[in-house]
Short mmCIF file of C-alpha atoms in Angstrom, two decimals:
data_model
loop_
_atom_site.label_atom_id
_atom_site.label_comp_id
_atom_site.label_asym_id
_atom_site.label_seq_id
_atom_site.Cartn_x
_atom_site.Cartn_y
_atom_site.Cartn_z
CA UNK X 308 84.27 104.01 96.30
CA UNK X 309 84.59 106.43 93.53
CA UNK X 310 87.00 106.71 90.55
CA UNK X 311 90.31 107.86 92.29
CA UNK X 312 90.26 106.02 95.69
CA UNK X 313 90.21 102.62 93.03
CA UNK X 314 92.49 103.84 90.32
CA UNK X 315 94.83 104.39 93.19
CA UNK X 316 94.59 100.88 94.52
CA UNK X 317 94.44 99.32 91.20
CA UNK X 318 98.36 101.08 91.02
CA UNK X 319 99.40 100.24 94.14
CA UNK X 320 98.56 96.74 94.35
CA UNK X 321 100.23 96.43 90.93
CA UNK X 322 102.90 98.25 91.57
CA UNK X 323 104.06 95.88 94.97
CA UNK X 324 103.11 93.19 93.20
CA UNK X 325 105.39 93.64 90.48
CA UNK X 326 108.27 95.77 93.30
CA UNK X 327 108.91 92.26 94.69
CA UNK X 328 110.64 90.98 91.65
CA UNK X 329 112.31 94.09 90.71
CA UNK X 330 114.64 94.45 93.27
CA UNK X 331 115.24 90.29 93.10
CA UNK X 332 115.99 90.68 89.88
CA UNK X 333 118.89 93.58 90.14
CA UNK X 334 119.91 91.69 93.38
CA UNK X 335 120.49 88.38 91.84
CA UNK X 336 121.39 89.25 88.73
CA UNK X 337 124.42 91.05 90.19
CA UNK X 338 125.64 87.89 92.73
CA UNK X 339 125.48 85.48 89.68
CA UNK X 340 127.89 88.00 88.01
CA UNK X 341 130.22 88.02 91.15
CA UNK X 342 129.95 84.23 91.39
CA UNK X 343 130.58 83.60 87.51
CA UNK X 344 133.62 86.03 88.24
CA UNK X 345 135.06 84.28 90.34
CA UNK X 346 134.86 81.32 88.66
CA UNK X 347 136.29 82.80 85.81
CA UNK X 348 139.49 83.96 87.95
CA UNK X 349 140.33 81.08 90.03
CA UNK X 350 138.64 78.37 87.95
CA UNK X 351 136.95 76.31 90.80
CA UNK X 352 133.83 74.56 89.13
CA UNK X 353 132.35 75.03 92.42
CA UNK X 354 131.63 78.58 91.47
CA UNK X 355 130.31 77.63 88.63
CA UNK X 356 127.70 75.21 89.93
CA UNK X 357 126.38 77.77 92.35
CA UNK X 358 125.82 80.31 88.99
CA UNK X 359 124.10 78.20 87.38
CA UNK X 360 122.20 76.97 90.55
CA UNK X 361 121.21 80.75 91.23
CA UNK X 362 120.58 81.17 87.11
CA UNK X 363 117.23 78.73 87.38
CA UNK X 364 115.69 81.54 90.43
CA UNK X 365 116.90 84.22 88.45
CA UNK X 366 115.36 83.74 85.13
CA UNK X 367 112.35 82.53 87.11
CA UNK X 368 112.09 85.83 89.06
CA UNK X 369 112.68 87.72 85.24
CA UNK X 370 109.73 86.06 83.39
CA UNK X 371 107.10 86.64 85.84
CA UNK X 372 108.48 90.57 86.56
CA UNK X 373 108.22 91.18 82.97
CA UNK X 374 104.78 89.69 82.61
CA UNK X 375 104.11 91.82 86.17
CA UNK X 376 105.99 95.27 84.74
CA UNK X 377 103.48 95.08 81.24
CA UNK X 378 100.54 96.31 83.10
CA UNK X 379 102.64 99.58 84.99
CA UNK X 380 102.69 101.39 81.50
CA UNK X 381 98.83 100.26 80.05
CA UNK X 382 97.89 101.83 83.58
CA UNK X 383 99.14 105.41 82.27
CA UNK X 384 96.50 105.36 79.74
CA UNK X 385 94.03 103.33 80.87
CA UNK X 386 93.31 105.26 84.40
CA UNK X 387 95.40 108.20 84.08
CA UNK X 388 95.26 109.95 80.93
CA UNK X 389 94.74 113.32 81.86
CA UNK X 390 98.13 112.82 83.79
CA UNK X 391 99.72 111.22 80.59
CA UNK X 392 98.36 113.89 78.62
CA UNK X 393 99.50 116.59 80.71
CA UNK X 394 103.23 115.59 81.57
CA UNK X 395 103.66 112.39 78.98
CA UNK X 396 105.96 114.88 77.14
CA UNK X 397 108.13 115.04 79.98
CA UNK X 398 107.69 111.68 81.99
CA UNK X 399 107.38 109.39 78.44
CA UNK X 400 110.80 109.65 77.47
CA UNK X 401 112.08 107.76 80.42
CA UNK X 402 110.66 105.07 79.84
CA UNK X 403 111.06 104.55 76.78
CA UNK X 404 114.40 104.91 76.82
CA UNK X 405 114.52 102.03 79.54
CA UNK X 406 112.13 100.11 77.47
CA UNK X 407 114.39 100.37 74.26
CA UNK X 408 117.53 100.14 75.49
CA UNK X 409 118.02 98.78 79.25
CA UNK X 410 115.08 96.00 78.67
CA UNK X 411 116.26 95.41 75.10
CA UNK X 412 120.12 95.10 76.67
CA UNK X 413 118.72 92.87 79.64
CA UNK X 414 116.77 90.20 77.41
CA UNK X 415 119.27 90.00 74.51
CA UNK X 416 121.93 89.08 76.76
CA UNK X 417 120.40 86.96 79.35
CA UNK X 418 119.72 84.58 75.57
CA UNK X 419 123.22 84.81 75.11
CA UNK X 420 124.07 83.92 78.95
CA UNK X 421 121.34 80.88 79.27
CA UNK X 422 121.97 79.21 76.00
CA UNK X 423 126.47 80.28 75.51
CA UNK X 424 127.36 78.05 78.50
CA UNK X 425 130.15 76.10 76.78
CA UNK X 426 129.10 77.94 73.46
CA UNK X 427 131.12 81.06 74.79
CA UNK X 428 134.51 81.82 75.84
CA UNK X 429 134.71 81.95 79.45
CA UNK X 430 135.30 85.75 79.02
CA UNK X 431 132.68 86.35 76.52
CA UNK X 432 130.09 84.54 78.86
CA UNK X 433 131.17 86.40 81.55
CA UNK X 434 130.76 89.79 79.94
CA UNK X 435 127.09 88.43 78.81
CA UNK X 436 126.14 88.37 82.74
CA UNK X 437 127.76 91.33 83.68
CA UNK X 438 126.04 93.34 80.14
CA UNK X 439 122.80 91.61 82.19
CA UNK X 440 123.60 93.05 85.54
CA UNK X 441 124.45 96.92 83.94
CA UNK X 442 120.80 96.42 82.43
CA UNK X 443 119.04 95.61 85.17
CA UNK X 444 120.79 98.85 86.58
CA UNK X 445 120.19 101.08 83.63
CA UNK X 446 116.05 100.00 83.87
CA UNK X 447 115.86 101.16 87.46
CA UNK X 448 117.68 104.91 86.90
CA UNK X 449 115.39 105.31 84.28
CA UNK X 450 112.37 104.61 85.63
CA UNK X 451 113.78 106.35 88.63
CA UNK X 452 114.19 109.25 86.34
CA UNK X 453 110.28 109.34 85.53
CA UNK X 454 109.25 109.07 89.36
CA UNK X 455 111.64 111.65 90.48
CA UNK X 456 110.30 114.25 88.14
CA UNK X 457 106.98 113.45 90.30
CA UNK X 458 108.68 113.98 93.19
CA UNK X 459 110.29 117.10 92.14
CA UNK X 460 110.18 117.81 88.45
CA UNK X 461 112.31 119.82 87.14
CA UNK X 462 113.48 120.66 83.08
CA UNK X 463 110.19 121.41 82.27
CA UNK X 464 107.64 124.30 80.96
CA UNK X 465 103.77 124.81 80.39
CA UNK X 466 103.52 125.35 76.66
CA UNK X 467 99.46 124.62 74.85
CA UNK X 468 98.05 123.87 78.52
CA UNK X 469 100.44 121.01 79.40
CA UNK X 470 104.07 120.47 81.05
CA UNK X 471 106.77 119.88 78.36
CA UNK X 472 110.39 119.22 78.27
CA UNK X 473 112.48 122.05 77.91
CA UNK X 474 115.89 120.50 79.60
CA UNK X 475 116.89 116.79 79.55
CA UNK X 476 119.86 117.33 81.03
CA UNK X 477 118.03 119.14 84.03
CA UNK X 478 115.95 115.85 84.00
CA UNK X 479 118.99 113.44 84.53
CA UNK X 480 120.79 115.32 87.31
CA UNK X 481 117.46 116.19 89.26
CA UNK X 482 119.07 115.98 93.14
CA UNK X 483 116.09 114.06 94.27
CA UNK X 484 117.29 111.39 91.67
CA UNK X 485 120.45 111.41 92.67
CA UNK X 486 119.49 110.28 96.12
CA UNK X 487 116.54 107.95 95.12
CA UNK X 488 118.21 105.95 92.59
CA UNK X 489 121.51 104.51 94.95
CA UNK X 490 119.10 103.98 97.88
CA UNK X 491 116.62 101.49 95.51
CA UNK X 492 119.70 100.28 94.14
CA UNK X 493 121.48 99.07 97.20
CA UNK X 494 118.24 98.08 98.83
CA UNK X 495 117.74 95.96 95.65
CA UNK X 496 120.93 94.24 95.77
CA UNK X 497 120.53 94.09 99.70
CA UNK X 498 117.30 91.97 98.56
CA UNK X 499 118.99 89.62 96.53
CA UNK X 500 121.53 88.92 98.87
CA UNK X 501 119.33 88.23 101.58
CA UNK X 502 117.54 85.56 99.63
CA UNK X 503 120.09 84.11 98.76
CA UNK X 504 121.76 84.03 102.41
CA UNK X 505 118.53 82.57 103.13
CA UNK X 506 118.37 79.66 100.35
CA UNK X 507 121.69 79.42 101.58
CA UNK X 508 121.12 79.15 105.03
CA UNK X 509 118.21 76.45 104.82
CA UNK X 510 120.29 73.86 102.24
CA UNK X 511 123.16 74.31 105.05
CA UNK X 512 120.36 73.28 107.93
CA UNK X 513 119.89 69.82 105.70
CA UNK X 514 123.35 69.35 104.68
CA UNK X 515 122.87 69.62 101.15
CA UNK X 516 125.95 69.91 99.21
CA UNK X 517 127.39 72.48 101.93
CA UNK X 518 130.67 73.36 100.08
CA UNK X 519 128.49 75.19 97.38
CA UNK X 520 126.15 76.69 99.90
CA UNK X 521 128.68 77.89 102.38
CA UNK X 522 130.24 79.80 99.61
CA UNK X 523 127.15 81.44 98.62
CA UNK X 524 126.26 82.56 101.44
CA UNK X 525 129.70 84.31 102.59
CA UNK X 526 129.47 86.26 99.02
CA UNK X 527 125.71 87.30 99.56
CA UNK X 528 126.06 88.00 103.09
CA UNK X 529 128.79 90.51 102.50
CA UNK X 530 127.10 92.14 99.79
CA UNK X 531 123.92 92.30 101.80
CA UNK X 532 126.01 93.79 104.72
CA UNK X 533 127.46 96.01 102.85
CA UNK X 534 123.99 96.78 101.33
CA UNK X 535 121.80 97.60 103.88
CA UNK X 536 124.47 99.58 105.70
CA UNK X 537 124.62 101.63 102.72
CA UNK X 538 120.78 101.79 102.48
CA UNK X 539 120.72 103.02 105.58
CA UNK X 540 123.27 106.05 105.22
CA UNK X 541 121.73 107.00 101.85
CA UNK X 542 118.73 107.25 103.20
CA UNK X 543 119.56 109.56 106.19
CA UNK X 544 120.61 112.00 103.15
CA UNK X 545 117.45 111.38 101.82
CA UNK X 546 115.42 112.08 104.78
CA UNK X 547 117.50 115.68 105.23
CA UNK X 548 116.91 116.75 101.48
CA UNK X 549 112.66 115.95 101.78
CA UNK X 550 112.57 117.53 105.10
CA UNK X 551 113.76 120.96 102.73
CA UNK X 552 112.29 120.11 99.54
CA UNK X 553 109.04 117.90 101.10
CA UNK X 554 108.57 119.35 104.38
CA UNK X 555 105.12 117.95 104.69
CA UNK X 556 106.24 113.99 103.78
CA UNK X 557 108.69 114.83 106.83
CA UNK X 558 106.57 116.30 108.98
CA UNK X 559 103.66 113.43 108.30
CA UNK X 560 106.27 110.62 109.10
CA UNK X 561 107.11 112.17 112.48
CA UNK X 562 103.18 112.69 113.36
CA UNK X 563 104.15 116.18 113.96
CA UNK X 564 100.84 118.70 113.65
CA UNK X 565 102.59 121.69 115.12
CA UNK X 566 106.35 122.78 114.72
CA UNK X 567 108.87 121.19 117.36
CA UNK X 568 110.27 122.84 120.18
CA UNK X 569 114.18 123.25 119.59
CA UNK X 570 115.87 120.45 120.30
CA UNK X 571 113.38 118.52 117.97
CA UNK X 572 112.50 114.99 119.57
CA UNK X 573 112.33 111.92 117.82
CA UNK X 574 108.58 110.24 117.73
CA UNK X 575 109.23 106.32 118.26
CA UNK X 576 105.43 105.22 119.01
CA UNK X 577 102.42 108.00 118.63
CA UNK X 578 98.58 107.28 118.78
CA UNK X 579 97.51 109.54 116.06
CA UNK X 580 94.43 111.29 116.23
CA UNK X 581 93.99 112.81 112.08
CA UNK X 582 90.34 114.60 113.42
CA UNK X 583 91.59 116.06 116.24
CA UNK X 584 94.84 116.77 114.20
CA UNK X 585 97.21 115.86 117.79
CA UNK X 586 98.63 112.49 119.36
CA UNK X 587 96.61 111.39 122.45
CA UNK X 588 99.65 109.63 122.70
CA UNK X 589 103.54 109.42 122.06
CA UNK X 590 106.99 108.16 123.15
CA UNK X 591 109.80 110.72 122.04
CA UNK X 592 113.74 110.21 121.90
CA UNK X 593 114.89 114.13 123.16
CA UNK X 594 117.10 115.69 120.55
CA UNK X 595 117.15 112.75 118.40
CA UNK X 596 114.98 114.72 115.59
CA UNK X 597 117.11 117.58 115.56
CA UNK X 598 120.08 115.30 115.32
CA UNK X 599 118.73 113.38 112.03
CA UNK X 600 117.39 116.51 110.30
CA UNK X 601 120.24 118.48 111.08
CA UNK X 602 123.05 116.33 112.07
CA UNK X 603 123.23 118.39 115.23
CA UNK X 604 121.76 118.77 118.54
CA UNK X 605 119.45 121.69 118.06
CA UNK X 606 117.23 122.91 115.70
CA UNK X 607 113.15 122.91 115.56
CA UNK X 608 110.87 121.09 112.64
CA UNK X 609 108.08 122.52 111.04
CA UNK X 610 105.04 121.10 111.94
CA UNK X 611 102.06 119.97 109.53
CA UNK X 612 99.36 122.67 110.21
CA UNK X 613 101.99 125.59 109.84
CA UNK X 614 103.07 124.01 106.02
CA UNK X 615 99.30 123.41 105.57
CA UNK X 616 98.71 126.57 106.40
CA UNK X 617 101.67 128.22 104.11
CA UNK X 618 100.60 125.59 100.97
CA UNK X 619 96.85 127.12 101.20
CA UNK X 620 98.84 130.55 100.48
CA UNK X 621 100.83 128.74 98.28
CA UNK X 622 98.72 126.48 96.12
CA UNK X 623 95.15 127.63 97.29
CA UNK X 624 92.45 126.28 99.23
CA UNK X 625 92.81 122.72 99.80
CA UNK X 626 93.95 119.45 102.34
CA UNK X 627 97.70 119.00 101.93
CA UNK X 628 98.16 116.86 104.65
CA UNK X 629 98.72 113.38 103.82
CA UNK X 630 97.52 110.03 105.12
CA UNK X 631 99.55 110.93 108.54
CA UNK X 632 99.09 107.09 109.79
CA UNK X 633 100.11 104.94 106.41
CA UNK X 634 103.25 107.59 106.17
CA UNK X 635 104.40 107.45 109.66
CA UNK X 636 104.46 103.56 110.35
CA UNK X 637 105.83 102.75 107.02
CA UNK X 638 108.29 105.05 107.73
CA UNK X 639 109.06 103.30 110.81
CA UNK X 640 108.48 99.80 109.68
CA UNK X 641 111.35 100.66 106.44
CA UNK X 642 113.85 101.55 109.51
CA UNK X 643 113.12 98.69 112.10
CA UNK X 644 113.35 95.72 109.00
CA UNK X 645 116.59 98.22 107.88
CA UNK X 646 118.47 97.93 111.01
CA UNK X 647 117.45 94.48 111.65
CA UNK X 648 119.08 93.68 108.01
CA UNK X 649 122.57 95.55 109.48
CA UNK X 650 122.11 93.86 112.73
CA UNK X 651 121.61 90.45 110.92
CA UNK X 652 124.44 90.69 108.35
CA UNK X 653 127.02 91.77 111.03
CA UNK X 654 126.75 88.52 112.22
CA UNK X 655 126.27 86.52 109.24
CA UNK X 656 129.81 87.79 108.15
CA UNK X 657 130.76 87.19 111.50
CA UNK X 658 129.66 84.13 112.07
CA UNK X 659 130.82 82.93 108.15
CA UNK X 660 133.93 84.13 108.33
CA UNK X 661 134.76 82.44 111.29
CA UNK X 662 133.32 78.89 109.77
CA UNK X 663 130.72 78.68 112.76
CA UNK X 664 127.72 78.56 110.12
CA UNK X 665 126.84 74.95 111.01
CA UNK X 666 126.91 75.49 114.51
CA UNK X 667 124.42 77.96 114.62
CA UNK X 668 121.30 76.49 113.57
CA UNK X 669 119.22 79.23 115.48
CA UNK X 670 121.23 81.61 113.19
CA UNK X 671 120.49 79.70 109.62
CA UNK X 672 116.49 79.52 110.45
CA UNK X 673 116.57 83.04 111.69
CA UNK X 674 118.60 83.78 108.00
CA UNK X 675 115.79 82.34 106.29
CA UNK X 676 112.65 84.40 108.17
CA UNK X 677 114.79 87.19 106.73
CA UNK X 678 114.34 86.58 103.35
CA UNK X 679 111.11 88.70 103.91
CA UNK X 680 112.44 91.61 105.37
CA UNK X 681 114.49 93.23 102.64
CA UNK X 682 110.61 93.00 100.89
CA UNK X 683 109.00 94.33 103.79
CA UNK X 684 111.44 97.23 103.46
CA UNK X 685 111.28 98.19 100.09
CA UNK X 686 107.06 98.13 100.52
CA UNK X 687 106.79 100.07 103.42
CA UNK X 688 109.67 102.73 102.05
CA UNK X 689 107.23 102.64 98.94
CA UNK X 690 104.56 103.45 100.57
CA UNK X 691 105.95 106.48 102.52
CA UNK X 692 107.32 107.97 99.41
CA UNK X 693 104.16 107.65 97.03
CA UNK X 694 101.48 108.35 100.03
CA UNK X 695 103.14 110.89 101.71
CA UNK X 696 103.54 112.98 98.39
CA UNK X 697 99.66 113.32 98.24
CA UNK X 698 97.81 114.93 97.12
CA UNK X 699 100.15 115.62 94.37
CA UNK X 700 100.67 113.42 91.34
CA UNK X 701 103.42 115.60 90.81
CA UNK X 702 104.70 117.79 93.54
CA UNK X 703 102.92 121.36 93.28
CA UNK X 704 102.12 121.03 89.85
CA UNK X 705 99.05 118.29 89.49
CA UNK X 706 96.53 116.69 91.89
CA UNK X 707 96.14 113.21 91.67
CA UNK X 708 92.13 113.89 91.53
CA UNK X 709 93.27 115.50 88.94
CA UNK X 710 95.31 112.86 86.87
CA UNK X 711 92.02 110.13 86.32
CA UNK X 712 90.98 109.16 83.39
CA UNK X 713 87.48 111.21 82.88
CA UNK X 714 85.83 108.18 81.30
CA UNK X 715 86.72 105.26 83.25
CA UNK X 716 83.64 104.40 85.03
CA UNK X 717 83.71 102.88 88.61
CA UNK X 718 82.53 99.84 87.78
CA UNK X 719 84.97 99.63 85.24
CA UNK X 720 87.73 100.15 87.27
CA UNK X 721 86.31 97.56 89.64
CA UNK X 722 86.25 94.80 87.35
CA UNK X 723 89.58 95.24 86.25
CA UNK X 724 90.81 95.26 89.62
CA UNK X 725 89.39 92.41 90.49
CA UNK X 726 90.64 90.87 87.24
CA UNK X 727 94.07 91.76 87.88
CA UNK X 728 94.44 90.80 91.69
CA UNK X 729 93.38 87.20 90.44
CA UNK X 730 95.74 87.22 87.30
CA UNK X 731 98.81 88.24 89.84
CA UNK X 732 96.94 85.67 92.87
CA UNK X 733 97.83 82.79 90.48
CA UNK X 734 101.29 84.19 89.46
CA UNK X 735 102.36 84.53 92.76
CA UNK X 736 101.50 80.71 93.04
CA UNK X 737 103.13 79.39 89.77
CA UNK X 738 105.89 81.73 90.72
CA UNK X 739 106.19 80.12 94.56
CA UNK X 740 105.59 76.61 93.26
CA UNK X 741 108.59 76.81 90.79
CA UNK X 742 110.71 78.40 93.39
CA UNK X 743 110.15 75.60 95.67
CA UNK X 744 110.54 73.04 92.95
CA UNK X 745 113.89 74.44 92.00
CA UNK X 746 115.63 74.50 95.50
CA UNK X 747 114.15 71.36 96.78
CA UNK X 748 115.42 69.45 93.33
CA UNK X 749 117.46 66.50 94.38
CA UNK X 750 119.70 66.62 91.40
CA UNK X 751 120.91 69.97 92.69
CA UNK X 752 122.27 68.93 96.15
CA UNK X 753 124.94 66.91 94.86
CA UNK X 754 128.50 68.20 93.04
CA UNK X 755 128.16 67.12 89.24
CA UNK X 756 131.04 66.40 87.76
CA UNK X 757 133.48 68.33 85.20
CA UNK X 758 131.91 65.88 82.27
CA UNK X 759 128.56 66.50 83.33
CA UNK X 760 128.97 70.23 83.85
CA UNK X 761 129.50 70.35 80.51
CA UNK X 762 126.24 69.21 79.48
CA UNK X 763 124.10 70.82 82.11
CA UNK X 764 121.29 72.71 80.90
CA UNK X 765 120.04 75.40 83.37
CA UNK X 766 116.57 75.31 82.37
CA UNK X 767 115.57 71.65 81.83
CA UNK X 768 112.84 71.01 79.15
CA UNK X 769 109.83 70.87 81.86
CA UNK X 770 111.07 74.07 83.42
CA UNK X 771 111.38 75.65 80.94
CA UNK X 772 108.18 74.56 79.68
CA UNK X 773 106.13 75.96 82.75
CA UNK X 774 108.26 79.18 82.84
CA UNK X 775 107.28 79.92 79.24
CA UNK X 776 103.66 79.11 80.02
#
């Protein structure tokens, strides 16, 4: 394996290790604002016990995504610092903006939120979350920022052999930004909700203190409704602005080597053949392609070897087609777990609203299996994004072959993948163990009282303990 196929895989195992607790923490940290909220307005302790019952997962979920995120950054100049080199001008600012201001907002205020329970006005406290939440936001549209510029940079110019700003502005209001950023940001939130519809779901199954639970789950399940459905249509608009600005991502995540015939059909299962460049094999939807590129029933799609063969012109001699198989299931995997999610939280609402909860059991153990979809979504759409925009690090301006660091050896990078996949191995277990630990806790599945409410810590001295280690 040489240098770039493992300084890839070093950053993409890194990078979904550390995606599962980004969107988890957006997602929760937004619900325990809308809980605190309504505590706040109609003054129901109840409210308040689930916040703080949500607070322990939350700030769980924060300290091992920090100690997860550190490694993104050292990976620019470890592996790729001819990349860094050539574009850090452009791509550094970003994040450092969201490393001196949205981080530096998120963990001043989440001190203030942990330790000002009864310290704080209700009001005060309540802003502290909600400061919390807006940071958690802020950190995604800037790093957003930086990996839309690879996608389609823009406010930039080649001055002394590498790319440099020349229009911030142009860098902030880049379209493909615009679309990116509210479809990770709903799918985040859609992520938090579903966990905690599932949490939810399984203290219902065992009765444990049910009045808290059944009001957790009818916020979350609205807001992951609401979510997913929004996902979904953002993402259609997503789809239509690659297929002009990324017609080869498109193209790869329909399987489609040569241009459609007009009406376009949709590809639901294809055996793909990448030698042969052709599917021995397909099922097709008629005129359901034309429909979701177009939003009308006619209308061909241009197929991979015609865009391969108008890049070559283009870009000069080279492969442009991406890994055809990774982009197209991934693309369909991030739709069948999306429309489940919609499917799911129509009748979660339905089913909640209607106080029915308890008499679906089938529905609360299905509600926790879900907890992994929302994850399984925001992978896979990962994946199709980042793999079908090879070979470009950035979009027709630098190959990732040529992005490596020149004198990072193989071996090297070996080692230090290995190292890595064990240091996140045994995070993933502390970080399961305390998860477990925290909604199994007997003390939890009874309603404290007022007096004791009062008193109640939300990290406990031998939580907090193995958090901090």
């Amino acid at each position: 394996m040489d240098q770039v196929i493992l300084a890839r895989i070093q950053f993409a195992s890194t990078t979904l290790f550390h995606y599962i607790f980004v969107p988890m923490t957006i997602g929760l940290a937004f619900l325990i604002a809308v809980l605190e909220t309504l505590y706040v307005l109609k003054g129901k302790e109840i409210y308040k016990q689930a916040a703080l019952f949500w607070s322990k997962l939350f700030l769980i979920n924060f300290a091992v995504g920090v100690v997860t995120g550190i490694l993104q950054e050292f990976q620019f100049g470890m592996n790729w610092s001819n990349y860094s080199r050539f574009v850090g001008d452009v791509f550094g600012p970003s994040l450092a903006i969201e490393g001196l201001l949205a981080f530096f907002m998120e963990s001043t205020f989440i001190g203030l939120w942990v330790f000002g329970w009864e310290r704080l006005s209700k009001r005060v406290h309540l802003a502290c979350i909600w400061i919390v939440s807006i940071g958690t936001v802020l950190s995604a549209f800037w790093i957003l920022t930086a990996n839309s510029f690879m996608h389609a940079p823009v406010g930039y110019e080649f001055k002394n052999g590498r790319a440099e700003m020349s229009d911030f502005f142009a860098l902030i209001t880049n379209p493909q930004l615009w679309l990116q950023f509210p479809h990770t940001l709903f799918a985040a939130f859609a992520t938090g909700a579903f966990f905690m519809t599932g949490v939810s779901a399984w203290k219902l199954l065992r009765g444990h203190n049910p009045d808290m639970f059944r009001r957790s789950f009818r916020v979350s399940i609205t807001v992951a409704l609401i979510s997913s459905v929004l996902v979904a249509y953002i993402g259609h608009a997503q789809a239509q602005h690659l297929l002009a600005f990324q017609p080869m991502k498109m193209a790869a995540a329909e399987a489609l080597w040569d241009t459609s015939e007009d009406p376009a059909p949709f590809t639901l299962f294809a055996n793909i053949d990448t030698e042969k460049k052709e599917n021995s094999f397909d099922i097709q939807v008629p005129y359901m392609l034309s429909l979701l590129s177009y939003n009308k029933l006619s209308g061909s799609v241009e197929g991979m070897n015609q865009i391969q063969a108008r890049y070559e012109q283009k870009y000069g001699p080279g492969n442009y087609i991406p890994s055809v198989k990774m982009t197209f299931w991934s693309f369909r995997m991030m739709v069948v777990a999306g429309g489940l999610m919609c499917l799911v939280g129509i009748l979660g609402l339905l089913f909640s609203r209607k106080k029915m909860l308890e008499q679906r059991p089938w529905f609360l153990k299905l509600m926790v299996g879900m907890i992994a979809f929302p994850f399984l979504a925001n992978s896979a759409g990962w994946l199709m994004a980042e793999m079908g925009r090879q070979p470009w690090v950035v979009f027709g301006v630098m190959r990732t072959e040529d992005a490596i660091s020149p004198t990072v050896t193989a071996e090297e990078l070996l080692f230090s993948l290995i190292a890595f996949t064990t240091i996140y191995a045994v995070l993933a277990i502390i970080d399961a163990v305390l998860f477990v630990k925290v909604i199994r806790k007997d003390e939890q599945m009874e309603k404290p009282e007022e007096e004791d409410m009062k008193n109640y810590d939300p990290l406990d001295k031998e939580e907090a303990h193995a958090i901090a280690k």
